[in-house]
Tab-separated table of C-alpha atoms and ligand atoms in Angstrom:
chain	number	residue	atom	x	y	z
A	1048	MET	CA	-0.191	0.045	0.119
A	1049	SER	CA	1.447	3.459	-0.934
A	1050	VAL	CA	1.658	5.995	2.016
A	1051	SER	CA	-0.423	8.366	0.448
A	1052	ALA	CA	-3.389	5.908	0.631
A	1053	PHE	CA	-3.424	5.126	4.094
A	1054	VAL	CA	-3.227	8.513	5.644
A	1055	PHE	CA	-6.022	9.916	7.096
A	1056	SER	CA	-7.651	12.847	5.456
A	1057	SER	CA	-6.914	16.168	6.936
A	1058	SER	CA	-10.538	16.902	7.466
A	1059	LEU	CA	-10.818	13.338	9.677
A	1060	ALA	CA	-7.599	14.039	11.288
A	1061	LEU	CA	-9.080	17.694	13.075
A	1062	LYS	CA	-12.478	15.785	13.743
A	1063	LEU	CA	-10.228	13.299	15.613
A	1064	LEU	CA	-8.486	16.303	17.038
A	1065	SER	CA	-11.547	18.430	18.120
A	1066	ALA	CA	-13.080	14.968	19.350
A	1067	ALA	CA	-9.789	14.326	21.492
A	1068	ALA	CA	-8.849	17.845	22.586
A	1069	PRO	CA	-12.225	19.712	23.461
A	1070	ALA	CA	-11.651	23.636	24.584
A	1071	PRO	CA	-11.424	23.173	28.459
A	1072	ALA	CA	-14.721	23.087	30.400
A	1073	LYS	CA	-15.428	26.281	31.777
A	1074	ALA	CA	-16.341	24.728	35.210
A	1075	ALA	CA	-13.445	22.339	34.839
A	1076	PRO	CA	-11.245	22.304	37.859
A	1077	ALA	CA	-8.933	25.330	36.535
A	1078	ALA	CA	-5.414	24.237	38.123
A	1079	LYS	CA	-5.362	20.817	36.028
A	1080	ALA	CA	-7.023	21.641	32.598
A	1081	ALA	CA	-5.392	24.818	32.260
A	1082	ALA	CA	-1.940	22.932	32.823
A	1083	VAL	CA	-2.532	20.827	29.858
A	1084	PRO	CA	-1.576	22.597	26.605
A	1085	LEU	CA	-4.122	21.134	24.309
A	1086	SER	CA	-2.930	23.152	21.559
A	1087	VAL	CA	0.407	21.271	21.604
A	1088	SER	CA	-1.566	17.917	21.010
A	1089	GLU	CA	-2.804	19.119	17.514
A	1090	LYS	CA	1.195	19.715	17.155
A	1091	LEU	CA	1.968	16.053	17.757
A	1092	VAL	CA	-1.234	13.704	17.107
A	1093	GLY	CA	-2.318	15.610	13.901
A	1094	PRO	CA	1.205	15.094	11.779
A	1095	ALA	CA	1.566	12.039	13.228
A	1096	LEU	CA	-1.914	11.046	11.793
A	1097	THR	CA	-1.796	12.506	8.535
A	1098	GLU	CA	1.736	12.419	7.450
A	1099	GLY	CA	2.902	9.216	7.022
A	1100	HIS	CA	6.731	10.003	8.157
A	1101	ALA	CA	6.802	6.791	10.626
A	1102	TYR	CA	5.491	4.511	7.819
A	1103	ALA	CA	8.090	6.152	5.356
A	1104	ARG	CA	11.052	5.704	7.692
A	1105	LEU	CA	9.975	2.241	8.721
A	1106	ALA	CA	10.180	1.230	4.676
A	1107	GLU	CA	13.606	2.824	4.610
A	1108	LEU	CA	14.866	0.623	7.554
A	1109	THR	CA	13.185	-2.796	6.306
A	1110	ASP	CA	13.269	-2.478	2.612
A	1111	GLY	CA	16.095	-0.272	2.258
A	1112	ILE	CA	18.152	-1.771	5.234
A	1113	GLY	CA	16.535	-5.192	5.880
A	1114	PRO	CA	17.657	-7.572	8.529
A	1115	ARG	CA	20.223	-6.328	11.236
A	1116	LEU	CA	21.306	-9.074	13.693
A	1117	SER	CA	23.979	-7.593	15.892
A	1118	GLY	CA	27.495	-7.668	14.480
A	1119	SER	CA	25.974	-7.976	11.243
A	1120	GLU	CA	26.458	-5.143	7.908
A	1121	GLY	CA	22.851	-4.537	8.617
A	1122	ALA	CA	23.203	-3.773	11.839
A	1123	ALA	CA	25.899	-1.073	11.046
A	1124	ALA	CA	24.016	0.328	8.364
A	1125	ALA	CA	21.111	0.957	10.562
A	1126	VAL	CA	23.095	2.752	12.952
A	1127	GLN	CA	24.480	5.105	10.331
A	1128	TRP	CA	21.019	4.912	8.840
A	1129	ALA	CA	19.739	6.487	12.507
A	1130	LEU	CA	22.355	8.867	12.751
A	1131	ARG	CA	21.633	10.578	9.509
A	1132	SER	CA	17.715	10.484	9.959
A	1133	PHE	CA	17.960	12.524	13.792
A	1134	GLN	CA	20.573	14.681	11.807
A	1135	ALA	CA	17.675	15.517	8.859
A	1136	ASP	CA	15.049	16.112	11.172
A	1137	GLY	CA	17.815	18.410	13.526
A	1138	VAL	CA	17.716	16.156	16.774
A	1139	LYS	CA	21.419	16.535	17.955
A	1140	ALA	CA	22.359	12.349	17.986
A	1141	TRP	CA	25.575	10.031	18.617
A	1142	THR	CA	26.614	6.864	19.158
A	1143	GLU	CA	27.933	5.141	22.351
A	1144	PRO	CA	29.755	1.560	21.686
A	1145	VAL	CA	28.572	-1.797	22.743
A	1146	LYS	CA	30.287	-4.870	22.571
A	1147	VAL	CA	27.696	-7.258	21.036
A	1148	PRO	CA	27.574	-11.436	20.318
A	1149	HIS	CA	28.098	-12.201	16.646
A	1150	TRP	CA	26.501	-15.379	15.629
A	1151	VAL	CA	25.926	-16.188	11.798
A	1152	ARG	CA	23.382	-18.299	10.427
A	1153	GLY	CA	24.509	-21.058	7.976
A	1154	GLU	CA	22.963	-23.967	6.099
A	1155	GLU	CA	20.420	-25.545	8.099
A	1156	ARG	CA	18.025	-28.386	7.059
A	1157	GLY	CA	16.470	-31.632	9.015
A	1158	GLU	CA	14.516	-34.407	8.094
A	1159	VAL	CA	12.590	-37.223	9.654
A	1160	LEU	CA	14.214	-40.455	9.161
A	1161	ALA	CA	11.902	-43.151	7.113
A	1162	SER	CA	10.819	-46.039	9.877
A	1163	ASP	CA	8.054	-48.332	10.040
A	1164	LYS	CA	5.529	-46.073	10.968
A	1165	THR	CA	6.662	-43.119	8.152
A	1166	ARG	CA	8.448	-42.851	4.665
A	1167	GLY	CA	9.891	-40.066	6.277
A	1168	HIS	CA	9.657	-36.020	5.804
A	1169	PRO	CA	11.608	-32.691	5.794
A	1170	LEU	CA	11.791	-30.858	8.895
A	1171	PHE	CA	11.384	-26.748	8.283
A	1172	LEU	CA	13.642	-25.784	11.255
A	1173	MET	CA	16.192	-22.352	11.920
A	1174	ALA	CA	18.699	-22.688	13.881
A	1175	LEU	CA	18.319	-20.721	17.376
A	1176	GLY	CA	20.400	-17.304	17.965
A	1177	GLY	CA	23.355	-18.827	20.154
A	1178	SER	CA	23.278	-22.570	18.468
A	1179	PRO	CA	26.688	-24.286	17.711
A	1180	PRO	CA	26.753	-25.868	14.361
A	1181	THR	CA	26.211	-29.356	14.090
A	1182	ALA	CA	29.234	-31.620	12.344
A	1183	PRO	CA	29.310	-30.747	8.480
A	1184	GLU	CA	27.334	-34.310	7.697
A	1185	GLY	CA	24.699	-33.252	10.436
A	1186	LEU	CA	23.455	-34.967	13.502
A	1187	THR	CA	21.085	-37.901	13.392
A	1188	ALA	CA	19.863	-39.286	16.764
A	1189	GLU	CA	16.437	-40.445	18.121
A	1190	VAL	CA	13.779	-37.532	19.539
A	1191	VAL	CA	12.418	-37.490	22.967
A	1192	GLU	CA	9.348	-35.168	23.617
A	1193	VAL	CA	9.152	-32.895	26.567
A	1194	THR	CA	6.612	-30.037	27.514
A	1195	SER	CA	8.245	-28.599	30.342
A	1196	LEU	CA	12.052	-28.218	32.032
A	1197	GLU	CA	10.814	-30.278	35.200
A	1198	ALA	CA	9.731	-33.020	32.845
A	1199	LEU	CA	13.087	-32.842	31.280
A	1200	ALA	CA	15.273	-32.705	34.426
A	1201	ALA	CA	12.893	-35.909	35.464
A	1202	LEU	CA	14.431	-37.679	32.638
A	1203	GLY	CA	17.692	-37.406	33.933
A	1204	ASP	CA	20.683	-38.796	32.029
A	1205	SER	CA	18.211	-40.960	29.846
A	1206	VAL	CA	18.262	-37.926	27.120
A	1207	LYS	CA	21.734	-38.587	26.578
A	1208	GLY	CA	22.740	-38.790	22.840
A	1209	LYS	CA	18.921	-38.113	21.619
A	1210	VAL	CA	17.458	-34.704	20.271
A	1211	VAL	CA	15.344	-33.468	22.796
A	1212	PHE	CA	12.194	-31.734	21.150
A	1213	PHE	CA	10.335	-29.609	23.578
A	1214	ASN	CA	6.985	-29.338	22.712
A	1215	HIS	CA	4.086	-26.725	23.968
A	1216	ALA	CA	0.847	-25.404	23.646
A	1217	MET	CA	1.110	-21.791	22.911
A	1218	ALA	CA	-2.119	-20.659	21.030
A	1219	VAL	CA	-2.332	-16.822	21.933
A	1220	ALA	CA	-0.271	-14.029	22.304
A	1221	ALA	CA	-0.254	-13.888	25.954
A	1222	ASP	CA	1.476	-17.439	26.414
A	1223	TYR	CA	4.664	-16.179	24.771
A	1224	GLY	CA	5.660	-15.387	28.287
A	1225	ARG	CA	4.714	-18.795	29.585
A	1226	PHE	CA	6.729	-20.820	26.988
A	1227	ALA	CA	9.576	-18.728	26.246
A	1228	GLY	CA	11.568	-20.490	28.427
A	1229	LEU	CA	11.755	-23.727	26.619
A	1230	ARG	CA	13.422	-21.760	23.989
A	1231	GLY	CA	15.850	-19.863	26.146
A	1232	ARG	CA	16.812	-22.307	28.825
A	1233	GLY	CA	15.547	-25.821	27.403
A	1234	PRO	CA	18.741	-26.595	24.988
A	1235	ALA	CA	21.282	-25.640	27.848
A	1236	GLN	CA	19.654	-28.107	30.188
A	1237	ALA	CA	19.289	-30.599	27.555
A	1238	ALA	CA	23.175	-30.386	27.119
A	1239	LYS	CA	24.185	-30.719	30.548
A	1240	GLN	CA	22.023	-33.925	30.771
A	1241	GLY	CA	24.161	-35.586	27.665
A	1242	ALA	CA	21.453	-34.556	24.987
A	1243	ALA	CA	22.996	-34.617	21.208
A	1244	GLY	CA	20.624	-31.526	19.700
A	1245	ALA	CA	17.357	-30.191	20.784
A	1246	LEU	CA	14.456	-28.763	18.557
A	1247	VAL	CA	11.784	-26.187	20.105
A	1248	ARG	CA	8.199	-25.967	18.668
A	1249	SER	CA	8.127	-22.378	17.530
A	1250	LEU	CA	6.846	-19.798	19.708
A	1251	ALA	CA	3.587	-18.753	17.347
A	1252	THR	CA	0.230	-17.808	17.191
A	1253	ALA	CA	0.113	-18.743	13.068
A	1254	SER	CA	2.097	-21.057	10.805
A	1255	LEU	CA	2.064	-21.615	7.130
A	1256	ARG	CA	4.909	-23.954	7.962
A	1257	THR	CA	7.008	-21.093	9.041
A	1258	PRO	CA	9.831	-21.382	11.602
A	1259	HIS	CA	9.874	-18.383	14.414
A	1260	THR	CA	13.801	-18.473	15.475
A	1261	GLY	CA	15.102	-16.743	19.065
A	1262	SER	CA	17.895	-16.860	21.440
A	1263	THR	CA	19.032	-19.834	23.299
A	1264	ARG	CA	21.917	-19.443	25.751
A	1265	PHE	CA	24.018	-21.685	27.096
A	1266	GLU	CA	26.506	-20.688	30.067
A	1267	ASP	CA	30.216	-20.201	29.584
A	1268	GLY	CA	32.079	-23.322	29.971
A	1269	ALA	CA	28.549	-25.449	29.995
A	1270	PRO	CA	28.159	-27.792	27.217
A	1271	SER	CA	26.432	-26.268	24.371
A	1272	ILE	CA	24.567	-28.666	21.710
A	1273	PRO	CA	22.931	-27.570	17.939
A	1274	ALA	CA	19.525	-26.240	18.565
A	1275	ALA	CA	16.685	-25.198	16.218
A	1276	SER	CA	13.196	-24.165	16.230
A	1277	VAL	CA	10.718	-26.406	14.189
A	1278	THR	CA	7.380	-25.162	12.822
A	1279	THR	CA	4.241	-26.070	14.700
A	1280	GLU	CA	3.203	-28.103	11.826
A	1281	ASP	CA	6.260	-30.255	12.097
A	1282	ALA	CA	6.040	-30.314	16.032
A	1283	GLU	CA	2.690	-31.736	15.737
A	1284	LEU	CA	4.074	-34.526	13.295
A	1285	LEU	CA	6.841	-35.621	15.405
A	1286	HIS	CA	4.274	-35.532	18.715
A	1287	ARG	CA	1.574	-37.960	16.141
A	1288	LEU	CA	4.973	-40.204	15.144
A	1289	LEU	CA	6.327	-40.366	18.936
A	1290	ALA	CA	2.497	-40.939	20.319
A	1291	ALA	CA	1.971	-43.817	17.557
A	1292	GLY	CA	4.848	-46.048	19.222
A	1293	GLY	CA	8.472	-46.990	18.252
A	1294	PRO	CA	11.493	-44.465	17.836
A	1295	VAL	CA	11.339	-41.408	15.856
A	1296	ARG	CA	14.509	-40.289	14.489
A	1297	VAL	CA	15.674	-36.753	12.813
A	1298	LYS	CA	18.863	-35.923	11.023
A	1299	MET	CA	19.504	-32.152	11.665
A	1300	VAL	CA	22.219	-29.922	9.850
A	1301	LEU	CA	23.208	-26.464	10.984
A	1302	GLY	CA	26.250	-24.768	9.586
A	1303	CYS	CA	25.727	-21.389	11.947
A	1304	SER	CA	28.792	-20.370	13.667
A	1305	VAL	CA	29.592	-18.216	16.755
A	1306	LEU	CA	32.455	-15.296	16.068
A	1307	PRO	CA	34.246	-13.287	18.246
A	1308	ASP	CA	32.011	-10.224	20.060
A	1309	ALA	CA	31.748	-7.697	17.740
A	1310	ASP	CA	32.042	-3.761	18.066
A	1311	SER	CA	28.757	-1.967	17.625
A	1312	HIS	CA	26.650	1.068	18.744
A	1313	ASN	CA	23.019	2.204	20.581
A	1314	VAL	CA	22.309	5.220	18.717
A	1315	VAL	CA	21.143	7.905	21.241
A	1316	ALA	CA	19.599	11.283	20.423
A	1317	GLU	CA	18.050	14.026	22.615
A	1318	ILE	CA	15.850	17.524	22.377
A	1319	ARG	CA	17.101	19.474	25.622
A	1320	GLY	CA	14.641	20.476	28.118
A	1321	ARG	CA	14.152	24.250	28.274
A	1322	GLU	CA	13.443	24.274	32.221
A	1323	LYS	CA	15.088	21.239	33.538
A	1324	PRO	CA	17.458	20.075	31.190
A	1325	ASP	CA	19.432	17.101	33.451
A	1326	GLU	CA	15.835	15.504	34.030
A	1327	VAL	CA	15.660	12.811	31.435
A	1328	VAL	CA	12.376	11.115	29.654
A	1329	LEU	CA	13.914	8.559	28.040
A	1330	ILE	CA	12.123	6.690	24.861
A	1331	GLY	CA	13.866	3.776	23.367
A	1332	ALA	CA	13.030	0.700	20.981
A	1333	HIS	CA	15.863	-1.785	19.624
A	1334	LEU	CA	17.567	-1.545	16.460
A	1335	ASP	CA	18.812	-4.923	15.761
A	1336	SER	CA	16.596	-7.429	14.547
A	1337	TRP	CA	17.048	-10.908	13.962
A	1338	ASP	CA	18.534	-12.156	10.663
A	1339	VAL	CA	15.731	-13.633	8.966
A	1340	GLY	CA	12.787	-11.126	7.652
A	1341	THR	CA	13.172	-7.386	7.643
A	1342	GLY	CA	12.354	-6.833	11.634
A	1343	ALA	CA	9.206	-4.713	10.580
A	1344	HIS	CA	7.337	-5.660	13.624
A	1345	ASP	CA	10.261	-6.563	16.008
A	1346	ASP	CA	11.341	-3.918	16.478
A	1347	GLY	CA	11.172	-1.200	13.472
A	1348	ALA	CA	8.062	-0.438	14.311
A	1349	GLY	CA	9.147	0.831	17.754
A	1350	VAL	CA	12.210	2.662	16.245
A	1351	VAL	CA	9.963	4.841	13.913
A	1352	MET	CA	7.579	5.738	16.376
A	1353	VAL	CA	9.914	6.540	18.970
A	1354	MET	CA	12.109	8.696	16.574
A	1355	GLU	CA	8.809	10.345	14.752
A	1356	ALA	CA	7.968	11.333	18.396
A	1357	ALA	CA	11.650	13.033	18.522
A	1358	ARG	CA	10.863	14.662	15.509
A	1359	LEU	CA	7.739	15.956	16.193
A	1360	LEU	CA	8.945	17.308	19.390
A	1361	LYS	CA	11.599	18.806	18.066
A	1362	LYS	CA	9.293	20.900	15.564
A	1363	LEU	CA	7.157	22.305	18.556
A	1364	PRO	CA	7.403	26.516	18.980
A	1365	GLN	CA	9.089	25.129	22.595
A	1366	ALA	CA	10.846	22.379	23.846
A	1367	PRO	CA	9.106	20.508	26.597
A	1368	ARG	CA	10.164	21.189	30.145
A	1369	ARG	CA	12.123	18.535	30.711
A	1370	THR	CA	14.974	16.562	28.351
A	1371	VAL	CA	13.337	14.038	25.799
A	1372	ARG	CA	16.122	11.009	24.758
A	1373	VAL	CA	15.979	8.590	22.266
A	1374	VAL	CA	17.656	5.369	23.027
A	1375	LEU	CA	17.965	2.847	19.956
A	1376	TYR	CA	19.506	-0.095	21.510
A	1377	MET	CA	21.477	-2.678	20.022
A	1378	ASN	CA	21.039	-6.585	20.625
A	1379	GLU	CA	18.238	-6.509	22.268
A	1380	GLU	CA	17.426	-9.900	20.607
A	1381	ASN	CA	20.453	-12.070	21.587
A	1382	GLY	CA	22.608	-10.659	24.638
A	1383	LEU	CA	20.809	-7.210	25.947
A	1384	ALA	CA	24.358	-5.716	25.667
A	1385	GLY	CA	22.772	-2.336	24.116
A	1386	GLY	CA	20.309	-1.981	27.253
A	1387	ARG	CA	23.241	-2.878	29.669
A	1388	ALA	CA	25.721	-0.474	27.851
A	1389	TYR	CA	23.670	2.415	28.389
A	1390	ALA	CA	22.577	1.805	32.334
A	1391	GLN	CA	26.359	1.660	32.770
A	1392	ALA	CA	27.359	4.648	30.820
A	1393	HIS	CA	24.647	6.771	32.268
A	1394	ALA	CA	24.722	5.200	35.718
A	1395	ALA	CA	25.589	9.074	37.119
A	1396	GLU	CA	22.572	10.557	35.729
A	1397	LEU	CA	20.192	7.555	36.331
A	1398	SER	CA	18.663	9.221	39.500
A	1399	LYS	CA	17.414	11.905	37.393
A	1400	HIS	CA	15.908	9.532	34.809
A	1401	VAL	CA	12.449	10.679	35.934
A	1402	ALA	CA	10.711	8.555	33.028
A	1403	ALA	CA	11.625	5.380	30.528
A	1404	MET	CA	9.512	3.718	28.214
A	1405	GLU	CA	10.750	1.175	25.414
A	1406	MET	CA	8.348	0.286	22.440
A	1407	ASP	CA	8.844	-3.414	21.374
A	1408	SER	CA	5.583	-5.284	20.979
A	1409	GLY	CA	4.901	-4.263	17.310
A	1410	GLY	CA	2.870	-2.103	15.109
A	1411	GLY	CA	-0.037	-2.799	16.470
A	1412	ARG	CA	-2.741	0.049	17.512
A	1413	PRO	CA	-2.496	1.738	20.526
A	1414	VAL	CA	-4.913	0.361	23.123
A	1415	GLY	CA	-3.845	2.195	26.317
A	1416	VAL	CA	-1.215	3.681	28.656
A	1417	SER	CA	0.646	1.535	30.916
A	1418	VAL	CA	2.765	2.854	34.238
A	1419	ARG	CA	5.324	1.070	36.560
A	1420	ALA	CA	6.077	4.045	39.209
A	1421	GLY	CA	5.052	4.624	43.101
A	1422	GLU	CA	2.097	5.524	44.554
A	1423	GLY	CA	-0.184	8.028	42.583
A	1424	ALA	CA	1.166	7.925	39.075
A	1425	GLN	CA	-2.219	7.535	37.140
A	1426	ASP	CA	-3.598	10.656	38.955
A	1427	LEU	CA	-0.695	12.644	37.895
A	1428	LEU	CA	-1.144	11.295	34.140
A	1429	ARG	CA	-5.230	11.302	34.142
A	1430	PRO	CA	-5.015	15.387	33.345
A	1431	TRP	CA	-3.066	14.342	30.040
A	1432	MET	CA	-4.978	11.540	28.628
A	1433	SER	CA	-7.916	13.583	26.784
A	1434	PRO	CA	-6.003	13.674	23.376
A	1435	LEU	CA	-5.732	9.940	23.522
A	1436	VAL	CA	-9.366	9.063	23.575
A	1437	ALA	CA	-9.591	9.611	19.731
A	1438	LEU	CA	-6.441	6.990	19.180
A	1439	GLY	CA	-8.414	4.594	21.573
A	1440	ALA	CA	-6.043	4.600	23.861
A	1441	ALA	CA	-6.781	6.789	26.658
A	1442	ASN	CA	-7.455	4.123	29.338
A	1443	PHE	CA	-4.594	3.006	31.619
A	1444	SER	CA	-3.310	-0.818	31.528
A	1445	SER	CA	-3.599	-3.207	34.353
A	1446	ARG	CA	-0.425	-4.503	33.210
A	1447	GLU	CA	3.237	-2.963	34.411
A	1448	ALA	CA	4.962	-1.060	31.877
A	1449	GLY	CA	8.337	-2.222	30.798
A	1450	GLY	CA	10.936	-3.542	28.732
A	1451	ALA	CA	13.874	-5.609	28.174
A	1452	ASP	CA	16.606	-3.037	27.176
A	1453	ILE	CA	15.079	-0.817	30.029
A	1454	SER	CA	15.002	-3.465	32.723
A	1455	PRO	CA	18.920	-2.638	33.778
A	1456	LEU	CA	17.228	0.772	35.279
A	1457	LEU	CA	15.237	-1.007	37.626
A	1458	PRO	CA	17.683	-0.741	40.546
A	1459	ALA	CA	17.722	3.038	39.726
A	1460	ARG	CA	14.367	3.200	40.584
A	1461	VAL	CA	13.638	4.689	37.018
A	1462	PRO	CA	9.845	4.854	36.883
A	1463	PHE	CA	8.346	3.193	33.768
A	1464	PHE	CA	5.721	4.077	31.385
A	1465	GLY	CA	4.424	2.619	27.497
A	1466	VAL	CA	1.915	2.576	25.322
A	1467	GLU	CA	0.471	-0.497	24.864
A	1468	VAL	CA	-0.141	-1.581	21.319
A	1469	ASP	CA	-2.392	-4.481	20.286
A	1470	ALA	CA	-0.238	-7.374	19.961
A	1471	SER	CA	-2.824	-10.248	19.276
A	1472	ARG	CA	-1.099	-10.960	15.756
A	1473	TYR	CA	2.295	-9.961	16.604
A	1474	PHE	CA	3.419	-13.352	17.139
A	1475	ASP	CA	2.178	-14.555	13.942
A	1476	VAL	CA	5.184	-13.039	12.390
A	1477	HIS	CA	7.420	-12.886	14.995
A	1478	HIS	CA	11.161	-13.897	14.412
A	1479	THR	CA	10.536	-15.138	11.251
A	1480	HIS	CA	10.862	-14.708	7.525
A	1481	ALA	CA	7.613	-13.007	7.568
A	1482	ASP	CA	8.443	-9.990	9.609
A	1483	THR	CA	7.949	-7.525	6.685
A	1484	LEU	CA	6.759	-4.563	6.122
A	1485	ASP	CA	3.318	-5.653	4.823
A	1486	LYS	CA	2.292	-6.777	7.950
A	1487	VAL	CA	2.423	-3.188	9.767
A	1488	ASP	CA	-0.772	-1.345	9.138
A	1489	PRO	CA	0.195	2.110	8.379
A	1490	GLN	CA	-2.919	3.726	10.035
A	1491	ASP	CA	-2.385	1.579	13.318
A	1492	LEU	CA	1.219	2.630	13.329
A	1493	ALA	CA	0.381	6.231	12.742
A	1494	ARG	CA	-1.977	5.878	15.883
A	1495	GLY	CA	0.780	4.323	17.825
A	1496	THR	CA	3.389	6.897	16.831
A	1497	ALA	CA	0.707	10.011	17.366
A	1498	ALA	CA	0.003	8.287	21.233
A	1499	VAL	CA	4.167	8.145	21.588
A	1500	ALA	CA	4.482	11.405	21.041
A	1501	TRP	CA	1.507	12.680	23.165
A	1502	VAL	CA	2.541	10.534	26.128
A	1503	THR	CA	6.265	11.530	26.188
A	1504	TYR	CA	5.379	14.963	25.651
A	1505	ALA	CA	3.205	14.595	28.904
A	1506	LEU	CA	6.250	13.075	31.037
A	1507	ALA	CA	8.588	15.743	30.005
A	1508	GLU	CA	6.065	18.598	30.331
A	1509	MET	CA	3.747	17.875	33.241
A	1510	PRO	CA	4.663	19.898	36.479
A	1511	ARG	CA	5.528	16.761	38.489
A	1512	THR	CA	7.306	14.142	38.029
A	1513	LEU	CA	6.319	10.483	39.055
A	1514	GLU	CA	6.981	9.194	42.152
A	1515	ARG	CA	9.893	6.423	41.786
A	1516	PRO	CA	8.879	2.582	42.341
A	1517	ALA	CA	10.266	0.446	44.869
A	1518	ALA	CA	13.745	-1.236	44.022
A	1519	PRO	CA	12.845	-4.818	42.417
A	1520	ALA	CA	13.524	-7.970	44.783
A	1521	ASN	CA	15.381	-9.382	41.716
A	1522	PRO	CA	16.121	-6.839	38.847
A	1523	PHE	CA	17.852	-9.222	36.527
A	1524	PRO	CA	16.051	-12.626	36.205
A	1525	VAL	CA	17.767	-15.459	34.996
A	1526	ALA	CA	15.143	-16.286	32.117
A	1527	PRO	CA	16.845	-15.463	28.505
A	1528	PRO	CA	16.795	-11.651	27.732
A	1529	ALA	CA	15.017	-10.980	24.626
A	1530	PRO	CA	11.661	-11.928	25.463
A	1531	THR	CA	9.992	-9.433	28.239
A	1532	PRO	CA	6.986	-11.808	29.529
A	1533	PRO	CA	4.658	-10.247	27.105
A	1534	LYS	CA	1.976	-9.364	29.669
A	1535	SER	CA	-1.559	-10.128	27.945
A	1536	ALA	CA	-0.868	-9.444	24.883
A	1537	SER	CA	2.787	-7.917	24.124
A	1538	GLY	CA	6.109	-9.311	23.856
A	1539	HIS	CA	9.012	-8.654	21.153
B	835	ZN	ZN1	11.875	-6.770	19.854
């Protein structure tokens, strides 16, 4: 679809705006109503809805640059593209160094070998990021199915020499957090128990025999084994063959390689606050993607939303009270090095980070605002919600705001906020060859962008800042860094 085909007509946008931003009622509590500069909402929400700028940028990033896994040429090109784009917008930007894992996919194929139950089948699989290769001739072994890490542990060393097949029942987006641990930690545990390989059912809400990749983690010095995802269809096939009784044998060939860590960068940009420049409202997304597809939803959509918010904020007649800082993180998908590097490099100013958000649940339509802060956050934000009414995002989510790349800010008790988007179809294409621009609805992206721009402005302009939350008991969960549990309908 062309960009011009989707943008709202200006008259529709004006109607939306007038519905969204009525003149303050005369009888309204004067202090609160007057404090919210609704004229600014027209300057942010209007262009976000009508100009199609975020979508055009997403086309540059996805069609122009393509996949951008950490350490790849695509990732380096994306860093330069982001710098150029901020420069074109008149927004000051720079890079900050990040050392990233460098994993490269190679040849990959698999098959179910013939037996008395089957004449054999191809297996549609993709190596998991971080997997070592198989021997060049491949790995051939019997399959053993488990549906939980506990069930695997109970099998002890009986899995020795076998391919452990992690099956599960993911059906809706909310299931992602329940089962992501099978992919992130399952292969490492299987390796410790002597398994020869691992196959993980794709974490997916739809499939046309499309494998979904993702990261898996092996501890330094601990055993590692070749690990791949298989499509949900192939998972069902393996399950049926195993249920029919008798051994099921597979062959898998993975040619991936783990290279030395590479030099890369976060891209940081900011609009300096007019009154309190030392107070920072951070808006983030991750610039890296998987090496398959073009990372349109994950996380190109988040990248262009926060970049567009900065471009529109920069065009306001006066800057917001506080500094708005955009951070485009590197290496969310397979290491979180960018998130850690930012928290480390800026440790001295984290006490002045008054709010942070990460957009990383795709480009679906906005459905609400989430917060993770101390007492009274919703009361402070409520007077600022009216421009979100027409966007369908004026309610508070019952779920906490968060994000993998901003999770290293938790110990500094930085308040989190977020624009929650509809992620019900996000896991149809997540981490697949099919995560491409055509899957992103331009109007949904425009609405999300408008909501991000406005909520960011609100946090940077409101008279008071959010109370800081309590320090978390366990700020760095052992779970794989890439997938933040997606709450009911979001995730990476
Ligand atoms: Zn993501």
